[in-house]
Amino acid sequence: MAQAARPVLGLCRGPVPVALRSLGLRGTCISRSNRQAQPLQSHPPRRPVRAPSTEPDLNSFALRTHTCGELCTAHIGQEVRLCGWVQYQRQGIFIVLRDFDGLTQIVIPQEKSAAHLKKILCELPLESVIAVTGTVIPRPPGQANLEMPTGKIEVQMQNAEILNRCRKLPFEIKELVKKSEALRMQYRYLDLRSSQMQYSLRLRSQMVMKMREYLCNLHGFVDVETPTLFKKTPGGAKEFVVPSVEPGKFYCLPQSPQQFKQLLMIGGLDRYFQVARCYRDEGSKPDRQPEFTQIDIEMSFIDQARIRKLIEGLIEYSWPEEKGDIDTPFPSMTYADAMDSYGVDKPDTRFGMKIVDVSEMFRNTEISFLRNALSCPRGAIRMISVADGVKYFKKKDFENLTQLAKSQFNQDLTFVTLQPDGTWKSAISKFLTDMEKSQLCHITNIQKGDVLILAAGDWTKANAALGKLRLECADILESRGVTLRDPGIFNFLWIIDFPLFLPKEDNPEEFESAHHPFTAPHPDDIHLIYTEPNKVRSQHYDLVLNGNEIGGGSIRIHNMELQKYVLETILKEDSGLLSHLLEALDSGAPPHGGIALGLDRLLALIVGASSIRDVIAFPKSFRGRDLMSKAPDYVSPEELNPYHIQVNWPTEMHEDNAKS
Amino acid sequence: MAQAARPVLGLCRGPVPVALRSLGLRGTCISRSNRQAQPLQSHPPRRPVRAPSTEPDLNSFALRTHTCGELCTAHIGQEVRLCGWVQYQRQGIFIVLRDFDGLTQIVIPQEKSAAHLKKILCELPLESVIAVTGTVIPRPPGQANLEMPTGKIEVQMQNAEILNRCRKLPFEIKELVKKSEALRMQYRYLDLRSSQMQYSLRLRSQMVMKMREYLCNLHGFVDVETPTLFKKTPGGAKEFVVPSVEPGKFYCLPQSPQQFKQLLMIGGLDRYFQVARCYRDEGSKPDRQPEFTQIDIEMSFIDQARIRKLIEGLIEYSWPEEKGDIDTPFPSMTYADAMDSYGVDKPDTRFGMKIVDVSEMFRNTEISFLRNALSCPRGAIRMISVADGVKYFKKKDFENLTQLAKSQFNQDLTFVTLQPDGTWKSAISKFLTDMEKSQLCHITNIQKGDVLILAAGDWTKANAALGKLRLECADILESRGVTLRDPGIFNFLWIIDFPLFLPKEDNPEEFESAHHPFTAPHPDDIHLIYTEPNKVRSQHYDLVLNGNEIGGGSIRIHNMELQKYVLETILKEDSGLLSHLLEALDSGAPPHGGIALGLDRLLALIVGASSIRDVIAFPKSFRGRDLMSKAPDYVSPEELNPYHIQVNWPTEMHEDNAKS
C-alpha cells in the first residue's frame, strides 16, 4: 500500500466530492456558459489510442448557473445561482453547499433586514435542499482554503429558497460509511451522495461511453439488444425462471446472450456488441450479484489473435487517465503454464513466489513420505519460497497455512527455513543430504531468511494448494507492511490454450465443457476430438487482471456437424434443445468468435473497491435481497393465478404465514 | 405515398443492401485502409445541432481487406480479400458475393488449371460462406451496372476458400419476406440478412449512440444501470414475477425504472439516463412486446419547459440525416385542445379534418334526436368534414363507418353531403332550415362534394368516436390514392396539461392516477388538490409523433407530505409498499423530473415499419413467444423445486401432459 494514488474505500468517503476533479470533467476554471473559453490547463492527449476527453455542459437546461464545484477567482463579481444540499452551517455565518460536483461556501447575510432568512437557514436541518442566489467574492485575506477547489472564493448570499427540508436523519451522512454495509444498502439514496459512490458511478458511465465510441464509432460495431426472456439452455443451472401465462411454460433469464450473438453473426451482422444485462441465481455467493453486466462482443471473419488485439485497444481507449498508462499488447500465458507456475488459471502476476517443481532432486531421497509421494502415478513435490519469511512469519502463520492446506485440499505441507545464520531448520532438515541442500539452493535460489513451503503428493492437489497458499502468504506479508500487490499497478494477462473438455466431477468417465459447448477446438488438436477428446485444447481465452478473471471468450464452432458431434457424442446433451442453433449453423454460418468482459468486476478493480457492490448503484445483498425496497417480497395467490403456479410452502412456514 | 424516399417494408427487402449506403457509413470511395484519404463527397454538417457523422473502420481486425460494398474504380489493380455469402452464381462465370455492406461481382477463373475450383464453386449452394482473394478490375466496356454501388468493377478471383457450406434452404432468402411473419420469426437469422433488417438495426444502433453522445458527452448525464429484479409496485398489474429461493417471495420485472431514477436524484446524481430494458406482460396485445426499451431520463433542478428543450435537442442531434430536417421547438397542445379537436390525446397533425362543435347552431333545431342529445347534461353535436368525400367514399364506406361507431362507441352517426350540384343530401336534410344550412357552411367551410359526419350525444363518447372516425376516413382516402399522412413528414407534438387524476372506470367515485402517482400537480392548480382533485392538471407531458405516443414524462412530487397525501388520501393505495420512497423524499429530495422515450416505436416510425417487431433483432410473436427457440417452454418439476413453486395444471392439460 505504498502508493496513495488509489482512492481507498472508506477513507475518503466523506461527502466532499474532490475525487470528481480527477474524472476529467473539466480542465478549465472559466465559466462553462462561455462557450468560447479556452481551457486554462489543457491536457493534450498523450496517446492517440486513448479517448479524447470531453467537456460536458453540466449546467445546461438546469435551474442554476453553476455547479457547487466550479467557481473560482475567475468568477469573482458574477451573479450566480447554485442549487444543492446543506452540508454544514456554522454559527449563522456560513453555509457549505454541496452538489455532485463539489462544495461552495455561502456567506449568510447578517443585515437586520435579512434576519428572517438567517433564522430559517440556521434552523434548517443539514441535507436540506436549497437554491442560493448571490455574488462570487474573494475570501478575506488569509482565509482561502487551498485544499478546496473553490477555496479561494465564497458566495455572498442575496437570497435563498428552501426547495425541500430534510428530516432529522438517523445518522450523519459522513458517518454512514462507517456503519454496516447493510445500513448503507438500506439507505442507498444517502450512500449515493458520498464522493466515492459519485466517483465510481460517473467513472463507470464514462468508461462505458468510451468503450461504445471505440466499438461503434471507430470500428463499426452494431449495438444490438437481445432478449432476456429466453428459454432454458441445456445444462443451464442457476437460471431464473419466469412463469408465462401458458400453463407450465416458463421463460428463463439467460446467463449471457451467447446464442443470440452467434445467431446475429449467422444473420450477417458482422460485428456486434452490447452492454448486456445477465442473470445468474447463485443464492448467497459472496460478491456475486443475481444480475450483472457484461460488455458482450462478437465478430465474424476473425481469429483469436485479432479479438485479443481488439480488446487491448478497447481497454486502452477507455482507460481512465488518472489511473496511469497501461501497456499493450497484454502478455499471454498458456493454461498449462499458469497452472504450473501459479496453481490457478487467473494468476496475479504482480508478484513472483511462483510454484517450482523439485521432484527430480528428490527422486532418490531417503525421506520416505517424499519417496512415497513420487511413486504415485501423478506424484510430485512442488514448492513456493517466501523471501524473508523468517522475518515476517509468526509461528501462528505456519499453523494457519498448514491447517488451510489440510482442510481445503487435504494436503500436508513441509516448511524448510534457511535461517539467517545459514543453518537449515525443518522437520526434514536432518534427512537432507548436503547434495540436496545445494541442489535446493540452486533450484530455488533460496537466500538466508527465506522460507520454503513444500507440498508432496498428487500433482493437481499439491499444486492447487500451493496456488492458494501463495495468495495467503501474500496476504500475511502485506499485513506486515510488505508491498507485493501494488494497487496502482494493473497487470493484464491473457490465458490461452485451455482444455476443451474436463472430466465430470461426479463421473470422471464423462466429459463436460471446460467453458461452454460452443467453443471451437484448437486447430492443431482438431484430429484428437474423435480419439482423445481429453487432450484437445480449445480456442478459449480468458482476460485476467491482477489475479481476477475479468473476461473470457472463444472462437466458436461454426460447423454444424462438429457442433452436433460435440453436443451428442462427447457431452451427451439433448441437442434437440439447440435444434434452432444447429439449423442456423447449417444455413451459412460465418467463422466467428467473441468475448465478454465483466464490467462490474473490471470497475471494482479500477476504483479499488473491495466488492462489486461498490460500483453498482442499487446492488443486492449477498443473499440476493434489495435491503431498501425489501425485494423479493410476498405476492398474493391471486397475482400468481394468471401464471398457473402456486407456492409450495414448507410446512412450518405455511403456518407462520397463515398466522401473520 | 407520394414520396419514394421512405424505404417501404417488403418492397426493397431483397438481400441487396443498397439502403445501407444512406446510413452515412461513409462518404468516400477511397480505400478506408488509407487513413489519409479525403472523402470524395463530403457532407458538411448543415447544422451544428446534429451529431457529426463518423467513419468507422469496417475492416479493422477482420480477416478481409475490404467489405463487399466499398470497392470502386479507385481500387482497380489492388489485391483484395473479401468474405461473404454467395448471393448468385451465374453459368460458372460469375459469383455475386454479399456481406452487410453490399455486393461485389466475382469473376470465376476459367483456366483449365482452375477447373477444380470452378467445379466446387458451381456446385456450392447459395448462401454458403466463402473467402475470395483476387484483383479489382474494371468491368468490360458497356457492362457497368450503375444501379450497383460497386457496379463499375469486378474482382478477378485468384483463389477462394469455402468457409462454410449452406444446406439447401427451404426457401430463397429474397422470398422470405413474402412468406408469413411467423416464418420470418422462425428463421430470424435468415431474415436478418435482408437489407431492410440490416438497415433498421444499424440505424437503431447509430441513433442510440448519438443520443448517448448528446446526453453523456455534451450534457454530463450519467448512464446508470438500475436493477430489473425488483419488487411489485403498488397497482403494478402486468408485471412478470420471478420466483426467488425464499419460499413465497418473488421479484418482479419492472415496467420502468421510475422509482430508481427518482432515488438517483435523491442520491444527488443530478442527471441520469439509461437505455433501459422494461417489461410488461400484456399477453396478446398486437404490436406490444413483453420486453421493450426506453430512453430513460431524469434531472434535478429542472422544470417542464427545460426538459422539453432537452428532448428536442436530443432528437434533433440524433436524427438520421437521410430523413431530412425536423423543426424545433416542437409545437405543444393542451390535453383539452387535443381532445377537443382530434378526439385523442395523441393527434396525428399531418392532416386536418378536425372535430368541430356545431351544438350552438342546433340549439333550437326542430330535429328531435339532435334536440334530445343537447338536452342531456354533457350533450353535444360534434362533427368532422371529409373533403371530396362524395368523390372518394363508396356506399359501403358509410355503412362501415356507421357500424364502427356503433360497435366501438355505441354512437349513432348522421352523414350530411353537399352534392357537387349544390343540393344537400342527408337523412336530416329535409329538416334543415336554410338558416341552418348557411350556418353549417359558415362553421364548417363545407364545399361542394364534401361529406360531414355528425355525432350527437354525450360529449366524451361522440368525440372519441369522431377521433377514431377521423383516422378511419384517412385510411379510406389513402386507399383511394389521396395523400393525407405523408410518411416523409415527421410531426412532433407535445401534449401538456393532462388531468392529474381520472375517475376509476369501475368506480367513478374513486380516483386513479392518469399516469402514475409520482406526477406533480400543475403549480396553478395545487390548491385544488385538497378540494377538487378532479380539476387538478398535472405536470405530465407526452411526446407525440405522427399520431403515436413516443414518450412521456413529468415533473415529480418531491415533497413527502404531498406524495403521502396523494397515495393515501386520494388514491387509497397502501403507502407501506412505498415506504422507502417516502422516507427518501423526506431525506433531502431535490425538485426533479424526467421523461422516457419508447425507442422501439420511435425507430419503427422513422424507418416506416408497420410493426415494432421490424426494429427488434429477436422479437416475440404477438402471443409472447419466441418462434425460433420456442420460448417459453416446459420446465421439469425438479427445476422448480428450488423456487418452492409448482404448476397448477388446468385439469385437461394435466392429462395431456401426463400422456406425453
mmCIF file of C-alpha atoms in Angstrom, chain A residues 54-64 83-85 100 127 129 163-167 169 187 189-190 192-193 198 201-202 204-205 208-209 212-214 216-232 239-251 253 260 263-271 274-275 277 279 281 290-291 293 299-303 306 309-310 558-559 580 583-591 599 617-618 620 623-626 628-635 639-640 643-650 653, chain B residues 54-64 83-85 100 127 129 163-167 169 187 189-190 192-193 198 201-202 204-205 208-209 212-214 216-232 239-251 253 260 263-271 274-275 277 279 281 290-291 293 299-303 306 309-310 558-559 580 583-591 599 617-618 620 623-626 628-635 639-640 643-650 653:
data_model
loop_
_atom_site.group_PDB
_atom_site.id
_atom_site.type_symbol
_atom_site.label_atom_id
_atom_site.label_comp_id
_atom_site.label_asym_id
_atom_site.label_seq_id
_atom_site.Cartn_x
_atom_site.Cartn_y
_atom_site.Cartn_z
ATOM 1 C CA THR A 54 -14.888 15.625 -23.346
ATOM 2 C CA GLU A 55 -16.194 18.680 -21.579
ATOM 3 C CA PRO A 56 -19.905 18.364 -20.985
ATOM 4 C CA ASP A 57 -22.024 21.345 -20.031
ATOM 5 C CA LEU A 58 -23.143 20.421 -16.527
ATOM 6 C CA ASN A 59 -25.496 23.373 -16.208
ATOM 7 C CA SER A 60 -27.389 23.122 -19.473
ATOM 8 C CA PHE A 61 -31.167 23.139 -19.047
ATOM 9 C CA ALA A 62 -30.879 23.346 -15.244
ATOM 10 C CA LEU A 63 -32.253 25.999 -12.911
ATOM 11 C CA ARG A 64 -28.749 27.031 -11.807
ATOM 12 C CA CYS A 83 -28.620 24.549 -6.018
ATOM 13 C CA GLY A 84 -27.599 21.862 -3.588
ATOM 14 C CA TRP A 85 -27.627 20.248 -0.199
ATOM 15 C CA PHE A 100 -22.324 16.241 -7.147
ATOM 16 C CA GLU A 127 -29.061 17.793 3.952
ATOM 17 C CA VAL A 129 -32.054 21.276 -0.417
ATOM 18 C CA LEU A 163 -36.530 23.662 -2.072
ATOM 19 C CA ASN A 164 -37.021 20.771 0.319
ATOM 20 C CA ARG A 165 -36.476 20.319 4.039
ATOM 21 C CA CYS A 166 -34.679 17.211 5.181
ATOM 22 C CA ARG A 167 -35.988 15.366 8.212
ATOM 23 C CA LEU A 169 -31.540 11.868 9.635
ATOM 24 C CA TYR A 187 -30.273 3.997 2.802
ATOM 25 C CA TYR A 189 -30.006 7.050 -1.673
ATOM 26 C CA LEU A 190 -27.969 8.651 1.106
ATOM 27 C CA LEU A 192 -25.006 7.589 -3.197
ATOM 28 C CA ARG A 193 -24.293 11.150 -2.037
ATOM 29 C CA GLN A 198 -20.392 9.535 -7.126
ATOM 30 C CA LEU A 201 -20.776 5.613 -10.889
ATOM 31 C CA ARG A 202 -19.558 8.508 -13.004
ATOM 32 C CA ARG A 204 -18.400 3.661 -14.867
ATOM 33 C CA SER A 205 -20.639 5.739 -17.120
ATOM 34 C CA VAL A 208 -18.657 2.512 -20.893
ATOM 35 C CA MET A 209 -19.222 5.561 -23.085
ATOM 36 C CA ARG A 212 -19.015 2.456 -27.069
ATOM 37 C CA GLU A 213 -17.157 5.134 -29.005
ATOM 38 C CA TYR A 214 -14.334 2.717 -29.698
ATOM 39 C CA CYS A 216 -19.341 1.844 -32.576
ATOM 40 C CA ASN A 217 -17.680 4.940 -33.940
ATOM 41 C CA LEU A 218 -14.163 3.684 -34.607
ATOM 42 C CA HIS A 219 -14.782 0.085 -35.588
ATOM 43 C CA GLY A 220 -18.343 -0.117 -36.899
ATOM 44 C CA PHE A 221 -19.779 -2.449 -34.282
ATOM 45 C CA VAL A 222 -23.553 -2.601 -34.082
ATOM 46 C CA ASP A 223 -25.155 -2.303 -30.662
ATOM 47 C CA VAL A 224 -27.930 -4.902 -30.719
ATOM 48 C CA GLU A 225 -30.289 -5.541 -27.822
ATOM 49 C CA THR A 226 -31.050 -9.229 -27.344
ATOM 50 C CA PRO A 227 -33.954 -10.694 -25.360
ATOM 51 C CA THR A 228 -33.699 -11.505 -21.678
ATOM 52 C CA LEU A 229 -36.892 -13.552 -21.709
ATOM 53 C CA PHE A 230 -35.492 -16.668 -23.307
ATOM 54 C CA LYS A 231 -35.654 -20.371 -22.764
ATOM 55 C CA LYS A 232 -33.662 -22.713 -20.583
ATOM 56 C CA GLU A 239 -31.127 -19.650 -14.494
ATOM 57 C CA PHE A 240 -34.031 -17.712 -13.029
ATOM 58 C CA VAL A 241 -37.371 -18.925 -14.352
ATOM 59 C CA VAL A 242 -40.208 -16.552 -15.288
ATOM 60 C CA PRO A 243 -43.676 -18.092 -15.459
ATOM 61 C CA SER A 244 -45.699 -17.268 -18.554
ATOM 62 C CA VAL A 245 -49.461 -17.226 -18.964
ATOM 63 C CA GLU A 246 -49.258 -20.555 -20.770
ATOM 64 C CA PRO A 247 -49.693 -23.255 -18.120
ATOM 65 C CA GLY A 248 -46.411 -24.959 -17.257
ATOM 66 C CA LYS A 249 -44.346 -22.872 -19.657
ATOM 67 C CA PHE A 250 -41.550 -20.666 -18.386
ATOM 68 C CA TYR A 251 -39.145 -18.160 -19.795
ATOM 69 C CA LEU A 253 -33.394 -15.145 -17.741
ATOM 70 C CA PHE A 260 -28.154 -14.621 -29.755
ATOM 71 C CA LEU A 263 -27.273 -16.038 -34.375
ATOM 72 C CA LEU A 264 -26.507 -12.399 -35.156
ATOM 73 C CA MET A 265 -23.274 -13.474 -36.844
ATOM 74 C CA ILE A 266 -25.213 -16.080 -38.818
ATOM 75 C CA GLY A 267 -27.617 -13.253 -39.666
ATOM 76 C CA GLY A 268 -24.742 -11.311 -41.230
ATOM 77 C CA LEU A 269 -24.470 -8.547 -38.608
ATOM 78 C CA ASP A 270 -20.677 -8.941 -38.894
ATOM 79 C CA ARG A 271 -19.690 -7.188 -35.662
ATOM 80 C CA GLN A 274 -23.984 -4.998 -26.269
ATOM 81 C CA VAL A 275 -23.660 -3.805 -22.711
ATOM 82 C CA ARG A 277 -27.664 -7.465 -18.546
ATOM 83 C CA TYR A 279 -28.704 -13.142 -14.733
ATOM 84 C CA ASP A 281 -29.183 -17.307 -9.492
ATOM 85 C CA PRO A 290 -28.135 -12.010 -9.340
ATOM 86 C CA GLU A 291 -27.986 -9.526 -12.210
ATOM 87 C CA THR A 293 -23.417 -6.538 -16.710
ATOM 88 C CA MET A 299 -17.230 -10.733 -34.729
ATOM 89 C CA SER A 300 -17.297 -12.661 -37.959
ATOM 90 C CA PHE A 301 -14.225 -13.471 -40.068
ATOM 91 C CA ILE A 302 -11.897 -13.211 -37.124
ATOM 92 C CA ASP A 303 -9.293 -15.202 -35.255
ATOM 93 C CA ARG A 306 -7.386 -10.328 -33.650
ATOM 94 C CA LYS A 309 -5.965 -7.064 -30.202
ATOM 95 C CA LEU A 310 -9.450 -5.557 -30.408
ATOM 96 C CA HIS A 558 -19.307 -22.748 -36.947
ATOM 97 C CA ASN A 559 -19.650 -26.199 -38.474
ATOM 98 C CA HIS A 580 -32.598 -23.888 -33.852
ATOM 99 C CA GLU A 583 -30.145 -25.432 -38.104
ATOM 100 C CA ALA A 584 -28.716 -21.920 -38.147
ATOM 101 C CA LEU A 585 -25.138 -23.219 -38.286
ATOM 102 C CA ASP A 586 -26.211 -25.221 -41.315
ATOM 103 C CA SER A 587 -27.607 -22.147 -43.078
ATOM 104 C CA GLY A 588 -24.394 -20.327 -43.948
ATOM 105 C CA ALA A 589 -22.711 -19.529 -40.635
ATOM 106 C CA PRO A 590 -19.539 -17.474 -40.996
ATOM 107 C CA PRO A 591 -16.492 -18.295 -38.851
ATOM 108 C CA LEU A 599 -17.962 -4.793 -16.294
ATOM 109 C CA ALA A 617 -25.984 1.850 -7.990
ATOM 110 C CA PHE A 618 -28.541 -0.467 -6.372
ATOM 111 C CA LYS A 620 -28.489 -6.765 -3.889
ATOM 112 C CA ARG A 623 -28.447 -13.187 -0.148
ATOM 113 C CA GLY A 624 -29.946 -11.576 -3.215
ATOM 114 C CA ARG A 625 -32.087 -9.068 -1.346
ATOM 115 C CA ASP A 626 -32.738 -5.418 -2.018
ATOM 116 C CA MET A 628 -34.006 -0.753 0.581
ATOM 117 C CA SER A 629 -37.263 -1.885 -1.040
ATOM 118 C CA LYS A 630 -37.189 -5.335 0.604
ATOM 119 C CA ALA A 631 -37.379 -7.278 -2.658
ATOM 120 C CA PRO A 632 -38.077 -10.138 -3.161
ATOM 121 C CA ASP A 633 -41.414 -9.977 -1.389
ATOM 122 C CA TYR A 634 -44.598 -11.925 -0.921
ATOM 123 C CA VAL A 635 -47.152 -11.884 -3.724
ATOM 124 C CA GLU A 639 -51.433 -12.394 -8.533
ATOM 125 C CA LEU A 640 -49.991 -15.834 -9.272
ATOM 126 C CA TYR A 643 -49.312 -17.778 -14.302
ATOM 127 C CA HIS A 644 -50.805 -21.099 -13.197
ATOM 128 C CA ILE A 645 -48.387 -21.518 -10.324
ATOM 129 C CA GLN A 646 -48.739 -21.826 -6.589
ATOM 130 C CA VAL A 647 -46.282 -21.716 -3.752
ATOM 131 C CA ASN A 648 -45.148 -24.949 -2.102
ATOM 132 C CA TRP A 649 -44.964 -23.682 1.446
ATOM 133 C CA PRO A 650 -42.623 -25.591 3.689
ATOM 134 C CA MET A 653 -43.603 -21.598 7.121
ATOM 135 C CA THR B 54 -18.412 9.233 -38.092
ATOM 136 C CA GLU B 55 -16.469 6.962 -40.362
ATOM 137 C CA PRO B 56 -15.757 3.682 -38.658
ATOM 138 C CA ASP B 57 -13.174 1.247 -39.975
ATOM 139 C CA LEU B 58 -15.319 -1.692 -41.003
ATOM 140 C CA ASN B 59 -12.356 -3.919 -41.803
ATOM 141 C CA SER B 60 -10.259 -3.444 -38.681
ATOM 142 C CA PHE B 61 -9.226 -6.719 -37.041
ATOM 143 C CA ALA B 62 -11.073 -8.790 -39.641
ATOM 144 C CA LEU B 63 -9.685 -11.420 -41.995
ATOM 145 C CA ARG B 64 -10.596 -9.368 -45.067
ATOM 146 C CA CYS B 83 -15.545 -12.626 -47.197
ATOM 147 C CA GLY B 84 -19.249 -13.131 -47.591
ATOM 148 C CA TRP B 85 -22.237 -15.119 -48.691
ATOM 149 C CA PHE B 100 -23.672 -6.488 -44.666
ATOM 150 C CA GLU B 127 -25.819 -18.637 -49.023
ATOM 151 C CA VAL B 129 -19.839 -18.550 -46.933
ATOM 152 C CA LEU B 163 -15.630 -21.250 -45.073
ATOM 153 C CA ASN B 164 -18.987 -22.938 -44.560
ATOM 154 C CA ARG B 165 -21.394 -24.712 -46.852
ATOM 155 C CA CYS B 166 -25.043 -23.831 -46.588
ATOM 156 C CA ARG B 167 -27.590 -26.594 -46.667
ATOM 157 C CA LEU B 169 -32.588 -23.759 -47.693
ATOM 158 C CA TYR B 187 -35.801 -18.204 -39.358
ATOM 159 C CA TYR B 189 -31.170 -15.445 -38.589
ATOM 160 C CA LEU B 190 -32.012 -15.586 -42.307
ATOM 161 C CA LEU B 192 -31.653 -10.572 -40.518
ATOM 162 C CA ARG B 193 -29.641 -10.898 -43.729
ATOM 163 C CA GLN B 198 -29.638 -4.656 -41.597
ATOM 164 C CA LEU B 201 -30.731 -2.484 -36.724
ATOM 165 C CA ARG B 202 -27.744 -0.380 -37.776
ATOM 166 C CA ARG B 204 -31.064 1.922 -34.293
ATOM 167 C CA SER B 205 -27.525 1.389 -33.033
ATOM 168 C CA VAL B 208 -28.833 5.411 -29.758
ATOM 169 C CA MET B 209 -25.108 6.121 -29.965
ATOM 170 C CA ARG B 212 -25.636 8.862 -25.750
ATOM 171 C CA GLU B 213 -23.150 11.360 -27.120
ATOM 172 C CA TYR B 214 -25.662 14.155 -26.660
ATOM 173 C CA CYS B 216 -23.242 11.949 -21.825
ATOM 174 C CA ASN B 217 -20.625 13.920 -23.696
ATOM 175 C CA LEU B 218 -22.452 17.197 -24.310
ATOM 176 C CA HIS B 219 -24.617 17.476 -21.221
ATOM 177 C CA GLY B 220 -22.936 15.433 -18.491
ATOM 178 C CA PHE B 221 -25.655 12.847 -17.966
ATOM 179 C CA VAL B 222 -24.610 9.745 -16.083
ATOM 180 C CA ASP B 223 -25.567 6.372 -17.559
ATOM 181 C CA VAL B 224 -26.668 4.341 -14.542
ATOM 182 C CA GLU B 225 -27.858 0.746 -14.741
ATOM 183 C CA THR B 226 -30.782 0.039 -12.444
ATOM 184 C CA PRO B 227 -31.990 -3.377 -11.296
ATOM 185 C CA THR B 228 -34.586 -5.359 -13.204
ATOM 186 C CA LEU B 229 -35.134 -7.776 -10.330
ATOM 187 C CA PHE B 230 -37.270 -5.543 -8.153
ATOM 188 C CA LYS B 231 -40.453 -5.795 -6.176
ATOM 189 C CA LYS B 232 -44.075 -5.408 -7.121
ATOM 190 C CA GLU B 239 -45.568 -7.209 -14.013
ATOM 191 C CA PHE B 240 -43.802 -10.522 -14.602
ATOM 192 C CA VAL B 241 -42.985 -12.328 -11.364
ATOM 193 C CA VAL B 242 -39.693 -14.141 -10.789
ATOM 194 C CA PRO B 243 -39.684 -16.709 -8.003
ATOM 195 C CA SER B 244 -36.779 -16.498 -5.565
ATOM 196 C CA VAL B 245 -35.290 -19.257 -3.445
ATOM 197 C CA GLU B 246 -37.099 -17.816 -0.417
ATOM 198 C CA PRO B 247 -40.453 -19.603 -0.203
ATOM 199 C CA GLY B 248 -43.339 -17.425 -1.356
ATOM 200 C CA LYS B 249 -41.135 -14.448 -2.198
ATOM 201 C CA PHE B 250 -40.954 -13.113 -5.709
ATOM 202 C CA TYR B 251 -39.039 -10.478 -7.584
ATOM 203 C CA LEU B 253 -39.582 -7.306 -13.582
ATOM 204 C CA PHE B 260 -34.819 4.089 -9.144
ATOM 205 C CA LEU B 263 -33.903 7.652 -5.892
ATOM 206 C CA LEU B 264 -30.874 8.546 -8.006
ATOM 207 C CA MET B 265 -31.954 12.188 -7.951
ATOM 208 C CA ILE B 266 -32.365 11.970 -4.189
ATOM 209 C CA GLY B 267 -28.891 10.423 -4.147
ATOM 210 C CA GLY B 268 -27.510 13.549 -5.814
ATOM 211 C CA LEU B 269 -26.741 12.049 -9.233
ATOM 212 C CA ASP B 270 -28.196 15.258 -10.747
ATOM 213 C CA ARG B 271 -28.754 13.981 -14.279
ATOM 214 C CA GLN B 274 -30.321 4.801 -19.231
ATOM 215 C CA VAL B 275 -31.282 2.847 -22.301
ATOM 216 C CA ARG B 277 -34.973 -2.659 -20.620
ATOM 217 C CA TYR B 279 -41.065 -5.477 -19.022
ATOM 218 C CA ASP B 281 -46.876 -8.802 -19.502
ATOM 219 C CA PRO B 290 -43.083 -8.348 -23.308
ATOM 220 C CA GLU B 291 -39.694 -6.626 -23.107
ATOM 221 C CA THR B 293 -36.581 -0.437 -24.478
ATOM 222 C CA MET B 299 -32.849 15.564 -13.966
ATOM 223 C CA SER B 300 -32.730 17.569 -10.784
ATOM 224 C CA PHE B 301 -33.356 21.327 -10.554
ATOM 225 C CA ILE B 302 -35.399 21.394 -13.710
ATOM 226 C CA ASP B 303 -38.794 22.438 -14.983
ATOM 227 C CA ARG B 306 -36.358 22.748 -19.863
ATOM 228 C CA LYS B 309 -35.980 21.614 -24.683
ATOM 229 C CA LEU B 310 -33.520 18.881 -23.708
ATOM 230 C CA HIS B 558 -40.574 15.887 -4.325
ATOM 231 C CA ASN B 559 -42.450 16.712 -1.117
ATOM 232 C CA HIS B 580 -38.636 3.511 1.199
ATOM 233 C CA GLU B 583 -38.527 8.099 3.507
ATOM 234 C CA ALA B 584 -36.180 9.069 0.694
ATOM 235 C CA LEU B 585 -38.361 12.067 -0.245
ATOM 236 C CA ASP B 586 -38.051 13.156 3.375
ATOM 237 C CA SER B 587 -34.248 12.958 3.305
ATOM 238 C CA GLY B 588 -33.409 15.908 1.092
ATOM 239 C CA ALA B 589 -35.037 15.230 -2.257
ATOM 240 C CA PRO B 590 -34.297 17.872 -4.883
ATOM 241 C CA PRO B 591 -37.039 19.029 -7.243
ATOM 242 C CA LEU B 599 -37.208 3.552 -28.537
ATOM 243 C CA ALA B 617 -33.463 -8.187 -33.594
ATOM 244 C CA PHE B 618 -35.286 -11.063 -31.907
ATOM 245 C CA LYS B 620 -41.554 -12.203 -29.658
ATOM 246 C CA ARG B 623 -48.566 -14.091 -28.108
ATOM 247 C CA GLY B 624 -45.225 -13.525 -26.428
ATOM 248 C CA ARG B 625 -43.475 -16.477 -27.995
ATOM 249 C CA ASP B 626 -40.006 -16.775 -29.459
ATOM 250 C CA MET B 628 -37.197 -19.607 -33.235
ATOM 251 C CA SER B 629 -36.205 -21.142 -29.899
ATOM 252 C CA LYS B 630 -39.800 -21.918 -28.860
ATOM 253 C CA ALA B 631 -39.625 -19.981 -25.582
ATOM 254 C CA PRO B 632 -41.417 -20.079 -23.202
ATOM 255 C CA ASP B 633 -41.085 -23.809 -22.721
ATOM 256 C CA TYR B 634 -41.825 -26.540 -20.204
ATOM 257 C CA VAL B 635 -39.536 -26.863 -17.211
ATOM 258 C CA GLU B 639 -36.087 -27.372 -11.762
ATOM 259 C CA LEU B 640 -38.930 -25.579 -9.984
ATOM 260 C CA TYR B 643 -38.157 -21.915 -6.040
ATOM 261 C CA HIS B 644 -40.863 -23.587 -3.976
ATOM 262 C CA ILE B 645 -43.445 -23.366 -6.732
ATOM 263 C CA GLN B 646 -45.470 -25.877 -8.637
ATOM 264 C CA VAL B 647 -47.637 -25.659 -11.711
ATOM 265 C CA ASN B 648 -51.415 -25.566 -11.351
ATOM 266 C CA TRP B 649 -52.269 -27.622 -14.380
ATOM 267 C CA PRO B 650 -55.708 -26.992 -15.801
ATOM 268 C CA MET B 653 -53.913 -30.104 -19.800
#
